[in-house]
PDB file of C-alpha atoms in Angstrom:
ATOM      1  CA  MET A   1      19.417  38.846  28.895  1.00  0.00           C
ATOM      2  CA  GLY A   2      15.777  39.529  28.283  1.00  0.00           C
ATOM      3  CA  GLY A   3      14.320  42.962  27.908  1.00  0.00           C
ATOM      4  CA  ILE A   4      11.375  45.010  26.864  1.00  0.00           C
ATOM      5  CA  LEU A   5      10.583  45.605  23.221  1.00  0.00           C
ATOM      6  CA  TYR A   6      10.427  49.315  22.515  1.00  0.00           C
ATOM      7  CA  ASN A   7       8.479  50.458  19.510  1.00  0.00           C
ATOM      8  CA  SER A   8       9.089  53.632  17.555  1.00  0.00           C
ATOM      9  CA  SER A   9       6.697  55.635  19.745  1.00  0.00           C
ATOM     10  CA  GLU A  10       8.374  54.495  22.972  1.00  0.00           C
ATOM     11  CA  LEU A  11      12.085  55.323  22.779  1.00  0.00           C
ATOM     12  CA  PRO A  12      14.348  53.345  25.151  1.00  0.00           C
ATOM     13  CA  THR A  13      16.694  54.619  27.823  1.00  0.00           C
ATOM     14  CA  PHE A  14      20.270  53.378  28.071  1.00  0.00           C
ATOM     15  CA  THR A  15      22.436  52.490  31.073  1.00  0.00           C
ATOM     16  CA  LEU A  16      25.994  53.844  31.139  1.00  0.00           C
ATOM     17  CA  THR A  17      28.818  51.943  32.779  1.00  0.00           C
ATOM     18  CA  GLY A  18      32.078  53.051  34.331  1.00  0.00           C
ATOM     19  CA  LEU A  19      35.018  50.640  34.597  1.00  0.00           C
ATOM     20  CA  PRO A  20      33.720  46.997  34.737  1.00  0.00           C
ATOM     21  CA  GLY A  21      35.050  45.195  37.805  1.00  0.00           C
ATOM     22  CA  LEU A  22      36.416  48.363  39.368  1.00  0.00           C
ATOM     23  CA  GLU A  23      33.201  49.841  40.765  1.00  0.00           C
ATOM     24  CA  ASN A  24      34.866  50.663  44.075  1.00  0.00           C
ATOM     25  CA  SER A  25      37.482  52.788  42.286  1.00  0.00           C
ATOM     26  CA  GLN A  26      35.132  55.053  40.342  1.00  0.00           C
ATOM     27  CA  HIS A  27      36.014  58.173  42.297  1.00  0.00           C
ATOM     28  CA  TRP A  28      39.714  57.633  41.728  1.00  0.00           C
ATOM     29  CA  MET A  29      38.981  57.141  38.049  1.00  0.00           C
ATOM     30  CA  PHE A  30      37.096  60.427  37.911  1.00  0.00           C
ATOM     31  CA  LEU A  31      40.115  62.179  39.488  1.00  0.00           C
ATOM     32  CA  LEU A  32      42.319  60.794  36.708  1.00  0.00           C
ATOM     33  CA  LEU A  33      39.854  61.709  33.973  1.00  0.00           C
ATOM     34  CA  GLY A  34      39.235  65.079  35.603  1.00  0.00           C
ATOM     35  CA  THR A  35      42.958  65.778  35.411  1.00  0.00           C
ATOM     36  CA  LEU A  36      42.904  64.900  31.696  1.00  0.00           C
ATOM     37  CA  TYR A  37      39.893  67.151  31.160  1.00  0.00           C
ATOM     38  CA  ILE A  38      41.627  70.064  32.925  1.00  0.00           C
ATOM     39  CA  VAL A  39      44.821  69.658  30.897  1.00  0.00           C
ATOM     40  CA  SER A  40      42.855  69.344  27.672  1.00  0.00           C
ATOM     41  CA  ILE A  41      40.515  72.280  28.223  1.00  0.00           C
ATOM     42  CA  VAL A  42      43.099  74.637  29.678  1.00  0.00           C
ATOM     43  CA  GLY A  43      45.774  73.636  27.156  1.00  0.00           C
ATOM     44  CA  ASN A  44      43.582  74.017  24.080  1.00  0.00           C
ATOM     45  CA  ALA A  45      42.075  77.266  25.372  1.00  0.00           C
ATOM     46  CA  LEU A  46      45.636  78.649  25.846  1.00  0.00           C
ATOM     47  CA  ILE A  47      46.554  77.650  22.269  1.00  0.00           C
ATOM     48  CA  LEU A  48      43.506  79.566  20.980  1.00  0.00           C
ATOM     49  CA  PHE A  49      44.313  82.566  23.153  1.00  0.00           C
ATOM     50  CA  ILE A  50      47.966  82.699  22.057  1.00  0.00           C
ATOM     51  CA  VAL A  51      47.185  82.345  18.362  1.00  0.00           C
ATOM     52  CA  LYS A  52      44.598  85.123  18.663  1.00  0.00           C
ATOM     53  CA  GLU A  53      46.910  87.514  20.520  1.00  0.00           C
ATOM     54  CA  GLU A  54      50.182  86.888  18.649  1.00  0.00           C
ATOM     55  CA  GLN A  55      50.164  88.696  15.271  1.00  0.00           C
ATOM     56  CA  SER A  56      53.107  86.565  14.120  1.00  0.00           C
ATOM     57  CA  LEU A  57      50.926  83.454  14.414  1.00  0.00           C
ATOM     58  CA  HIS A  58      48.231  84.738  12.024  1.00  0.00           C
ATOM     59  CA  GLN A  59      49.150  82.398   9.248  1.00  0.00           C
ATOM     60  CA  PRO A  60      47.653  79.176   7.805  1.00  0.00           C
ATOM     61  CA  MET A  61      49.578  76.692   9.961  1.00  0.00           C
ATOM     62  CA  TYR A  62      48.286  78.251  13.157  1.00  0.00           C
ATOM     63  CA  TYR A  63      44.802  78.770  11.850  1.00  0.00           C
ATOM     64  CA  PHE A  64      44.661  74.988  11.328  1.00  0.00           C
ATOM     65  CA  LEU A  65      46.138  74.445  14.758  1.00  0.00           C
ATOM     66  CA  SER A  66      43.412  76.619  16.204  1.00  0.00           C
ATOM     67  CA  LEU A  67      40.800  74.510  14.439  1.00  0.00           C
ATOM     68  CA  LEU A  68      42.394  71.418  15.877  1.00  0.00           C
ATOM     69  CA  SER A  69      42.211  72.977  19.383  1.00  0.00           C
ATOM     70  CA  VAL A  70      38.531  73.846  18.852  1.00  0.00           C
ATOM     71  CA  ASN A  71      37.922  70.243  17.794  1.00  0.00           C
ATOM     72  CA  ASP A  72      39.725  68.867  20.845  1.00  0.00           C
ATOM     73  CA  LEU A  73      37.619  71.097  23.079  1.00  0.00           C
ATOM     74  CA  GLY A  74      34.567  69.715  21.351  1.00  0.00           C
ATOM     75  CA  VAL A  75      35.620  66.121  22.059  1.00  0.00           C
ATOM     76  CA  SER A  76      36.195  66.963  25.733  1.00  0.00           C
ATOM     77  CA  PHE A  77      32.902  68.757  26.252  1.00  0.00           C
ATOM     78  CA  SER A  78      30.983  66.032  24.355  1.00  0.00           C
ATOM     79  CA  THR A  79      31.969  63.327  26.872  1.00  0.00           C
ATOM     80  CA  LEU A  80      32.173  65.480  30.018  1.00  0.00           C
ATOM     81  CA  PRO A  81      28.447  65.478  31.104  1.00  0.00           C
ATOM     82  CA  THR A  82      27.948  61.717  31.191  1.00  0.00           C
ATOM     83  CA  VAL A  83      31.441  60.944  32.525  1.00  0.00           C
ATOM     84  CA  LEU A  84      30.858  63.365  35.368  1.00  0.00           C
ATOM     85  CA  ALA A  85      27.384  61.890  36.010  1.00  0.00           C
ATOM     86  CA  THR A  86      28.661  58.297  35.908  1.00  0.00           C
ATOM     87  CA  PHE A  87      31.864  58.437  37.875  1.00  0.00           C
ATOM     88  CA  CYS A  88      31.059  61.225  40.338  1.00  0.00           C
ATOM     89  CA  PHE A  89      27.280  61.176  40.896  1.00  0.00           C
ATOM     90  CA  HIS A  90      26.549  57.543  39.932  1.00  0.00           C
ATOM     91  CA  LEU A  91      23.772  58.638  37.556  1.00  0.00           C
ATOM     92  CA  ARG A  92      23.812  56.010  34.830  1.00  0.00           C
ATOM     93  CA  LYS A  93      20.544  56.455  32.946  1.00  0.00           C
ATOM     94  CA  ILE A  94      20.476  58.453  29.710  1.00  0.00           C
ATOM     95  CA  SER A  95      17.525  59.033  27.416  1.00  0.00           C
ATOM     96  CA  PHE A  96      17.496  57.921  23.783  1.00  0.00           C
ATOM     97  CA  ASP A  97      17.587  61.491  22.346  1.00  0.00           C
ATOM     98  CA  SER A  98      20.383  62.539  24.712  1.00  0.00           C
ATOM     99  CA  CYS A  99      22.391  59.475  23.835  1.00  0.00           C
ATOM    100  CA  MET A 100      21.922  60.105  20.080  1.00  0.00           C
ATOM    101  CA  ALA A 101      22.999  63.731  20.512  1.00  0.00           C
ATOM    102  CA  GLN A 102      26.106  62.736  22.419  1.00  0.00           C
ATOM    103  CA  MET A 103      26.997  60.010  19.903  1.00  0.00           C
ATOM    104  CA  PHE A 104      26.582  62.517  17.070  1.00  0.00           C
ATOM    105  CA  PHE A 105      28.949  65.077  18.597  1.00  0.00           C
ATOM    106  CA  ILE A 106      31.593  62.550  19.660  1.00  0.00           C
ATOM    107  CA  HIS A 107      31.785  61.027  16.216  1.00  0.00           C
ATOM    108  CA  TYR A 108      31.403  64.437  14.504  1.00  0.00           C
ATOM    109  CA  PHE A 109      34.495  65.814  16.254  1.00  0.00           C
ATOM    110  CA  SER A 110      36.347  62.562  15.708  1.00  0.00           C
ATOM    111  CA  PHE A 111      35.747  62.632  11.953  1.00  0.00           C
ATOM    112  CA  MET A 112      36.497  66.356  11.860  1.00  0.00           C
ATOM    113  CA  GLU A 113      39.866  65.826  13.521  1.00  0.00           C
ATOM    114  CA  SER A 114      40.843  63.432  10.788  1.00  0.00           C
ATOM    115  CA  GLY A 115      40.031  66.090   8.214  1.00  0.00           C
ATOM    116  CA  VAL A 116      41.912  68.772  10.105  1.00  0.00           C
ATOM    117  CA  LEU A 117      45.020  66.591  10.295  1.00  0.00           C
ATOM    118  CA  LEU A 118      44.745  66.053   6.552  1.00  0.00           C
ATOM    119  CA  VAL A 119      44.623  69.754   5.689  1.00  0.00           C
ATOM    120  CA  MET A 120      47.523  70.323   8.110  1.00  0.00           C
ATOM    121  CA  SER A 121      49.564  67.752   6.212  1.00  0.00           C
ATOM    122  CA  PHE A 122      48.818  69.654   2.998  1.00  0.00           C
ATOM    123  CA  ASP A 123      49.996  72.858   4.687  1.00  0.00           C
ATOM    124  CA  HIS A 124      53.267  71.187   5.619  1.00  0.00           C
ATOM    125  CA  TYR A 125      53.694  69.837   2.087  1.00  0.00           C
ATOM    126  CA  VAL A 126      53.257  73.243   0.459  1.00  0.00           C
ATOM    127  CA  ALA A 127      55.543  74.931   3.062  1.00  0.00           C
ATOM    128  CA  ILE A 128      58.392  72.415   2.442  1.00  0.00           C
ATOM    129  CA  CYS A 129      58.022  71.490  -1.184  1.00  0.00           C
ATOM    130  CA  ASN A 130      56.678  74.759  -2.641  1.00  0.00           C
ATOM    131  CA  PRO A 131      57.800  77.483  -0.229  1.00  0.00           C
ATOM    132  CA  LEU A 132      57.865  80.231  -2.854  1.00  0.00           C
ATOM    133  CA  ARG A 133      54.205  79.586  -3.700  1.00  0.00           C
ATOM    134  CA  TYR A 134      53.040  79.146  -0.070  1.00  0.00           C
ATOM    135  CA  THR A 135      51.392  82.533   0.265  1.00  0.00           C
ATOM    136  CA  THR A 136      49.728  82.379  -3.113  1.00  0.00           C
ATOM    137  CA  MET A 137      48.455  78.802  -2.658  1.00  0.00           C
ATOM    138  CA  LEU A 138      47.239  79.129   0.938  1.00  0.00           C
ATOM    139  CA  THR A 139      45.412  82.403   0.874  1.00  0.00           C
ATOM    140  CA  ASP A 140      42.979  83.310   3.634  1.00  0.00           C
ATOM    141  CA  SER A 141      39.998  82.388   1.505  1.00  0.00           C
ATOM    142  CA  ARG A 142      41.459  78.923   0.669  1.00  0.00           C
ATOM    143  CA  VAL A 143      42.314  78.333   4.330  1.00  0.00           C
ATOM    144  CA  VAL A 144      38.649  79.140   5.214  1.00  0.00           C
ATOM    145  CA  CYS A 145      37.418  76.781   2.469  1.00  0.00           C
ATOM    146  CA  MET A 146      39.637  73.991   3.713  1.00  0.00           C
ATOM    147  CA  GLY A 147      38.416  74.430   7.264  1.00  0.00           C
ATOM    148  CA  LEU A 148      34.787  74.506   6.136  1.00  0.00           C
ATOM    149  CA  TRP A 149      35.416  71.357   4.081  1.00  0.00           C
ATOM    150  CA  ALA A 150      36.513  69.486   7.217  1.00  0.00           C
ATOM    151  CA  ILE A 151      33.522  70.802   9.154  1.00  0.00           C
ATOM    152  CA  ILE A 152      30.870  70.158   6.508  1.00  0.00           C
ATOM    153  CA  ARG A 153      32.207  66.756   5.497  1.00  0.00           C
ATOM    154  CA  SER A 154      32.104  65.494   9.056  1.00  0.00           C
ATOM    155  CA  PHE A 155      28.528  66.763   9.540  1.00  0.00           C
ATOM    156  CA  CYS A 156      27.317  65.072   6.334  1.00  0.00           C
ATOM    157  CA  MET A 157      28.925  61.784   7.239  1.00  0.00           C
ATOM    158  CA  ILE A 158      27.598  61.623  10.819  1.00  0.00           C
ATOM    159  CA  PHE A 159      24.151  63.120  10.445  1.00  0.00           C
ATOM    160  CA  PRO A 160      22.493  59.922   9.143  1.00  0.00           C
ATOM    161  CA  LEU A 161      23.712  57.726  12.023  1.00  0.00           C
ATOM    162  CA  PRO A 162      21.111  58.800  14.692  1.00  0.00           C
ATOM    163  CA  LEU A 163      18.339  58.529  12.065  1.00  0.00           C
ATOM    164  CA  LEU A 164      19.376  55.022  11.064  1.00  0.00           C
ATOM    165  CA  LEU A 165      19.433  53.928  14.725  1.00  0.00           C
ATOM    166  CA  LYS A 166      16.066  55.587  15.517  1.00  0.00           C
ATOM    167  CA  ARG A 167      14.264  53.475  12.928  1.00  0.00           C
ATOM    168  CA  LEU A 168      15.269  50.218  14.750  1.00  0.00           C
ATOM    169  CA  SER A 169      13.546  48.409  17.629  1.00  0.00           C
ATOM    170  CA  PHE A 170      15.394  47.863  20.919  1.00  0.00           C
ATOM    171  CA  CYS A 171      14.539  44.820  22.973  1.00  0.00           C
ATOM    172  CA  LYS A 172      17.643  44.140  25.070  1.00  0.00           C
ATOM    173  CA  ALA A 173      18.820  45.392  28.401  1.00  0.00           C
ATOM    174  CA  ASN A 174      20.376  48.455  26.634  1.00  0.00           C
ATOM    175  CA  ILE A 175      23.439  48.480  28.858  1.00  0.00           C
ATOM    176  CA  LEU A 176      26.293  50.346  27.231  1.00  0.00           C
ATOM    177  CA  SER A 177      29.968  49.460  27.631  1.00  0.00           C
ATOM    178  CA  HIS A 178      31.141  53.021  28.371  1.00  0.00           C
ATOM    179  CA  ALA A 179      30.238  56.189  30.286  1.00  0.00           C
ATOM    180  CA  TYR A 180      29.196  57.791  27.001  1.00  0.00           C
ATOM    181  CA  CYS A 181      27.374  56.791  23.825  1.00  0.00           C
ATOM    182  CA  LEU A 182      29.354  55.451  20.859  1.00  0.00           C
ATOM    183  CA  HIS A 183      27.951  54.047  17.622  1.00  0.00           C
ATOM    184  CA  PRO A 184      29.923  50.718  17.737  1.00  0.00           C
ATOM    185  CA  ASP A 185      28.430  50.136  21.207  1.00  0.00           C
ATOM    186  CA  LEU A 186      24.839  51.090  20.279  1.00  0.00           C
ATOM    187  CA  ILE A 187      24.758  49.140  17.051  1.00  0.00           C
ATOM    188  CA  HIS A 188      24.777  45.792  18.937  1.00  0.00           C
ATOM    189  CA  LEU A 189      21.614  46.624  20.929  1.00  0.00           C
ATOM    190  CA  PRO A 190      18.755  46.685  18.336  1.00  0.00           C
ATOM    191  CA  CYS A 191      16.782  43.546  17.595  1.00  0.00           C
ATOM    192  CA  GLY A 192      16.117  44.397  13.949  1.00  0.00           C
ATOM    193  CA  ASP A 193      18.237  44.067  10.829  1.00  0.00           C
ATOM    194  CA  ILE A 194      21.313  46.296  11.098  1.00  0.00           C
ATOM    195  CA  THR A 195      22.795  45.516   7.723  1.00  0.00           C
ATOM    196  CA  ILE A 196      22.245  49.045   6.405  1.00  0.00           C
ATOM    197  CA  ASN A 197      23.768  50.506   9.574  1.00  0.00           C
ATOM    198  CA  ASN A 198      26.841  48.279   9.231  1.00  0.00           C
ATOM    199  CA  ILE A 199      27.334  48.996   5.511  1.00  0.00           C
ATOM    200  CA  PHE A 200      26.915  52.747   6.004  1.00  0.00           C
ATOM    201  CA  GLY A 201      29.285  52.722   8.987  1.00  0.00           C
ATOM    202  CA  LEU A 202      31.962  50.874   6.976  1.00  0.00           C
ATOM    203  CA  ILE A 203      31.542  53.286   4.020  1.00  0.00           C
ATOM    204  CA  ILE A 204      31.984  56.444   6.091  1.00  0.00           C
ATOM    205  CA  VAL A 205      34.970  54.999   7.977  1.00  0.00           C
ATOM    206  CA  MET A 206      36.763  53.980   4.799  1.00  0.00           C
ATOM    207  CA  SER A 207      35.915  57.223   2.981  1.00  0.00           C
ATOM    208  CA  THR A 208      37.156  59.407   5.848  1.00  0.00           C
ATOM    209  CA  PHE A 209      39.665  57.725   8.167  1.00  0.00           C
ATOM    210  CA  GLY A 210      40.960  55.346   5.534  1.00  0.00           C
ATOM    211  CA  LEU A 211      41.222  57.964   2.741  1.00  0.00           C
ATOM    212  CA  ASP A 212      42.587  60.663   5.057  1.00  0.00           C
ATOM    213  CA  ALA A 213      45.279  58.345   6.444  1.00  0.00           C
ATOM    214  CA  ALA A 214      46.343  57.347   2.951  1.00  0.00           C
ATOM    215  CA  LEU A 215      46.565  60.993   1.816  1.00  0.00           C
ATOM    216  CA  ILE A 216      48.531  62.003   4.895  1.00  0.00           C
ATOM    217  CA  LEU A 217      50.974  59.144   4.298  1.00  0.00           C
ATOM    218  CA  PHE A 218      51.277  60.189   0.626  1.00  0.00           C
ATOM    219  CA  SER A 219      51.941  63.810   1.604  1.00  0.00           C
ATOM    220  CA  TYR A 220      54.776  62.693   3.863  1.00  0.00           C
ATOM    221  CA  VAL A 221      56.250  60.569   1.133  1.00  0.00           C
ATOM    222  CA  LEU A 222      56.383  63.682  -1.044  1.00  0.00           C
ATOM    223  CA  ILE A 223      57.792  65.729   1.876  1.00  0.00           C
ATOM    224  CA  LEU A 224      60.494  63.164   2.538  1.00  0.00           C
ATOM    225  CA  ARG A 225      61.490  63.135  -1.125  1.00  0.00           C
ATOM    226  CA  CYS A 226      61.835  66.949  -1.040  1.00  0.00           C
ATOM    227  CA  VAL A 227      63.815  66.833   2.201  1.00  0.00           C
ATOM    228  CA  LEU A 228      66.255  64.187   0.905  1.00  0.00           C
ATOM    229  CA  ALA A 229      66.954  66.481  -2.046  1.00  0.00           C
ATOM    230  CA  ILE A 230      68.361  69.120   0.357  1.00  0.00           C
ATOM    231  CA  ALA A 231      72.171  69.025   0.316  1.00  0.00           C
ATOM    232  CA  SER A 232      72.877  70.130   3.890  1.00  0.00           C
ATOM    233  CA  ARG A 233      72.277  67.536   6.606  1.00  0.00           C
ATOM    234  CA  GLU A 234      71.606  70.313   9.108  1.00  0.00           C
ATOM    235  CA  GLU A 235      68.921  71.838   6.852  1.00  0.00           C
ATOM    236  CA  ARG A 236      67.330  68.434   6.284  1.00  0.00           C
ATOM    237  CA  LEU A 237      66.987  67.910  10.076  1.00  0.00           C
ATOM    238  CA  LYS A 238      65.733  71.458  10.577  1.00  0.00           C
ATOM    239  CA  THR A 239      63.068  70.958   7.904  1.00  0.00           C
ATOM    240  CA  LEU A 240      61.984  67.558   9.257  1.00  0.00           C
ATOM    241  CA  ASN A 241      61.764  69.079  12.751  1.00  0.00           C
ATOM    242  CA  THR A 242      58.925  71.316  11.537  1.00  0.00           C
ATOM    243  CA  CYS A 243      56.833  68.209  10.929  1.00  0.00           C
ATOM    244  CA  VAL A 244      57.407  66.536  14.330  1.00  0.00           C
ATOM    245  CA  SER A 245      54.388  68.087  16.086  1.00  0.00           C
ATOM    246  CA  HIS A 246      52.006  67.129  13.283  1.00  0.00           C
ATOM    247  CA  LEU A 247      53.399  63.616  13.015  1.00  0.00           C
ATOM    248  CA  CYS A 248      52.884  63.155  16.784  1.00  0.00           C
ATOM    249  CA  ALA A 249      49.313  64.442  16.492  1.00  0.00           C
ATOM    250  CA  VAL A 250      48.637  61.983  13.618  1.00  0.00           C
ATOM    251  CA  LEU A 251      50.080  59.043  15.551  1.00  0.00           C
ATOM    252  CA  ILE A 252      48.269  59.743  18.806  1.00  0.00           C
ATOM    253  CA  PHE A 253      44.975  60.054  16.865  1.00  0.00           C
ATOM    254  CA  TYR A 254      45.201  57.165  14.429  1.00  0.00           C
ATOM    255  CA  VAL A 255      46.971  54.537  16.566  1.00  0.00           C
ATOM    256  CA  PRO A 256      44.305  54.526  19.273  1.00  0.00           C
ATOM    257  CA  LYS A 257      41.629  54.709  16.527  1.00  0.00           C
ATOM    258  CA  ILE A 258      43.045  51.620  14.875  1.00  0.00           C
ATOM    259  CA  GLY A 259      43.245  49.915  18.307  1.00  0.00           C
ATOM    260  CA  VAL A 260      39.619  50.661  19.068  1.00  0.00           C
ATOM    261  CA  SER A 261      38.523  49.392  15.648  1.00  0.00           C
ATOM    262  CA  MET A 262      40.553  46.199  15.887  1.00  0.00           C
ATOM    263  CA  THR A 263      39.266  45.536  19.392  1.00  0.00           C
ATOM    264  CA  ALA A 264      35.649  46.078  18.400  1.00  0.00           C
ATOM    265  CA  ARG A 265      35.920  43.837  15.312  1.00  0.00           C
ATOM    266  CA  TYR A 266      38.257  41.037  16.434  1.00  0.00           C
ATOM    267  CA  GLY A 267      38.232  41.300  20.228  1.00  0.00           C
ATOM    268  CA  ARG A 268      34.612  40.562  20.973  1.00  0.00           C
ATOM    269  CA  HIS A 269      35.612  37.904  23.518  1.00  0.00           C
ATOM    270  CA  ALA A 270      38.134  40.172  25.215  1.00  0.00           C
ATOM    271  CA  PRO A 271      37.244  41.425  28.736  1.00  0.00           C
ATOM    272  CA  LEU A 272      34.872  44.436  28.738  1.00  0.00           C
ATOM    273  CA  LEU A 273      37.549  46.383  30.597  1.00  0.00           C
ATOM    274  CA  VAL A 274      39.828  46.175  27.545  1.00  0.00           C
ATOM    275  CA  HIS A 275      37.168  47.811  25.302  1.00  0.00           C
ATOM    276  CA  THR A 276      36.565  50.513  27.917  1.00  0.00           C
ATOM    277  CA  VAL A 277      40.239  51.337  28.368  1.00  0.00           C
ATOM    278  CA  MET A 278      40.826  51.468  24.602  1.00  0.00           C
ATOM    279  CA  SER A 279      37.955  53.920  24.122  1.00  0.00           C
ATOM    280  CA  LEU A 280      39.174  56.086  26.990  1.00  0.00           C
ATOM    281  CA  ILE A 281      42.659  56.289  25.414  1.00  0.00           C
ATOM    282  CA  TYR A 282      41.118  57.165  22.041  1.00  0.00           C
ATOM    283  CA  LEU A 283      38.872  59.930  23.356  1.00  0.00           C
ATOM    284  CA  PHE A 284      40.996  61.383  26.190  1.00  0.00           C
ATOM    285  CA  VAL A 285      44.671  61.149  25.129  1.00  0.00           C
ATOM    286  CA  PRO A 286      44.711  63.139  21.835  1.00  0.00           C
ATOM    287  CA  PRO A 287      42.881  66.246  23.209  1.00  0.00           C
ATOM    288  CA  MET A 288      45.206  66.208  26.198  1.00  0.00           C
ATOM    289  CA  LEU A 289      48.497  65.607  24.352  1.00  0.00           C
ATOM    290  CA  ASN A 290      47.960  67.853  21.271  1.00  0.00           C
ATOM    291  CA  PRO A 291      48.314  71.202  23.160  1.00  0.00           C
ATOM    292  CA  VAL A 292      51.234  69.818  25.173  1.00  0.00           C
ATOM    293  CA  ILE A 293      53.084  68.704  22.024  1.00  0.00           C
ATOM    294  CA  TYR A 294      52.505  71.943  20.147  1.00  0.00           C
ATOM    295  CA  SER A 295      53.461  74.022  23.206  1.00  0.00           C
ATOM    296  CA  ILE A 296      56.749  72.168  23.472  1.00  0.00           C
ATOM    297  CA  LYS A 297      57.652  72.028  19.781  1.00  0.00           C
ATOM    298  CA  THR A 298      56.421  75.439  18.574  1.00  0.00           C
ATOM    299  CA  LYS A 299      58.900  78.161  19.468  1.00  0.00           C
ATOM    300  CA  GLU A 300      56.434  81.044  19.271  1.00  0.00           C
ATOM    301  CA  ILE A 301      53.879  79.315  21.478  1.00  0.00           C
ATOM    302  CA  ARG A 302      56.512  78.179  23.924  1.00  0.00           C
ATOM    303  CA  ARG A 303      57.945  81.711  24.172  1.00  0.00           C
ATOM    304  CA  ARG A 304      54.521  83.292  24.765  1.00  0.00           C
ATOM    305  CA  LEU A 305      53.690  80.679  27.436  1.00  0.00           C
ATOM    306  CA  GLY A 306      56.997  81.437  29.115  1.00  0.00           C
ATOM    307  CA  ARG A 307      56.209  85.119  29.247  1.00  0.00           C
ATOM    308  CA  MET A 308      52.778  84.384  30.666  1.00  0.00           C
ATOM    309  CA  LEU A 309      54.210  82.118  33.361  1.00  0.00           C
ATOM    310  CA  VAL A 310      56.802  84.644  34.567  1.00  0.00           C
ATOM    311  CA  GLY A 311      54.191  87.421  34.470  1.00  0.00           C
ATOM    312  CA  THR A 312      55.997  89.618  31.928  1.00  0.00           C
ATOM    313  CA  LYS A 313      54.012  92.628  30.743  1.00  0.00           C
ATOM    314  CA  PHE A 314      53.378  92.692  27.017  1.00  0.00           C
TER     315      PHE A 314
END
């Protein structure tokens, strides 16, 4: 398709899309996504409220869980404006600066979640393999430093992306594949040389997602070795059960992430609907399932939720 060449002083606009081939079902799609938004926002807000109110939850594991909930809220609110505009009001145009801002926040929270899952795996490792040193190793100051590390690292990795895109010329129709702005989608639209963008994108993915996944796997190898050294079968199962919530959070984050990456790299000839559905799963499922999983598997949170539901005074 032909298009207009935009120079650096005339920034382009982009056209968002809903579900290709299912234009007549957009309202039903928004009802589905709206339900996911409600579960995600309410669920993560409840997690934050419960951790704040329950004194027994004021410990490193739940501080990291709170950071994960804040991150999931960030993911939800980053996509909400354009998803609402596209599926509900059929407003599909987005300015260059707005698109860059949304792309920054979506990827920022995505990279940050990987870092949070990594520090949570370290917390589990210390709690299981060095329980006597847990309070001395994970002091409040170290917990704060670990959280700041996840936040600052994500910002430093993502900040150059909008700047690298802004230097390029856009001369195509600038139609995006989703109802929000993602870097893998935007990188195919410029007419200039995108070698630097591709190399930088590969570096930050390998140094964050790749490294984090390897370290999380390594931490669970060490945890499994410690657990197998426990004589009692009942104690082994009880110890492993403390890791189930985190393992589920890791799987529901990394499996869709790998699926999106594989589809983008090797599924270029796949129907556009496949790319759209994969990105929806990646961005909508983890923020929705994380609070559900932790509410079910964490006894203290489950107990507090039960008291709230039955209206017990406390």
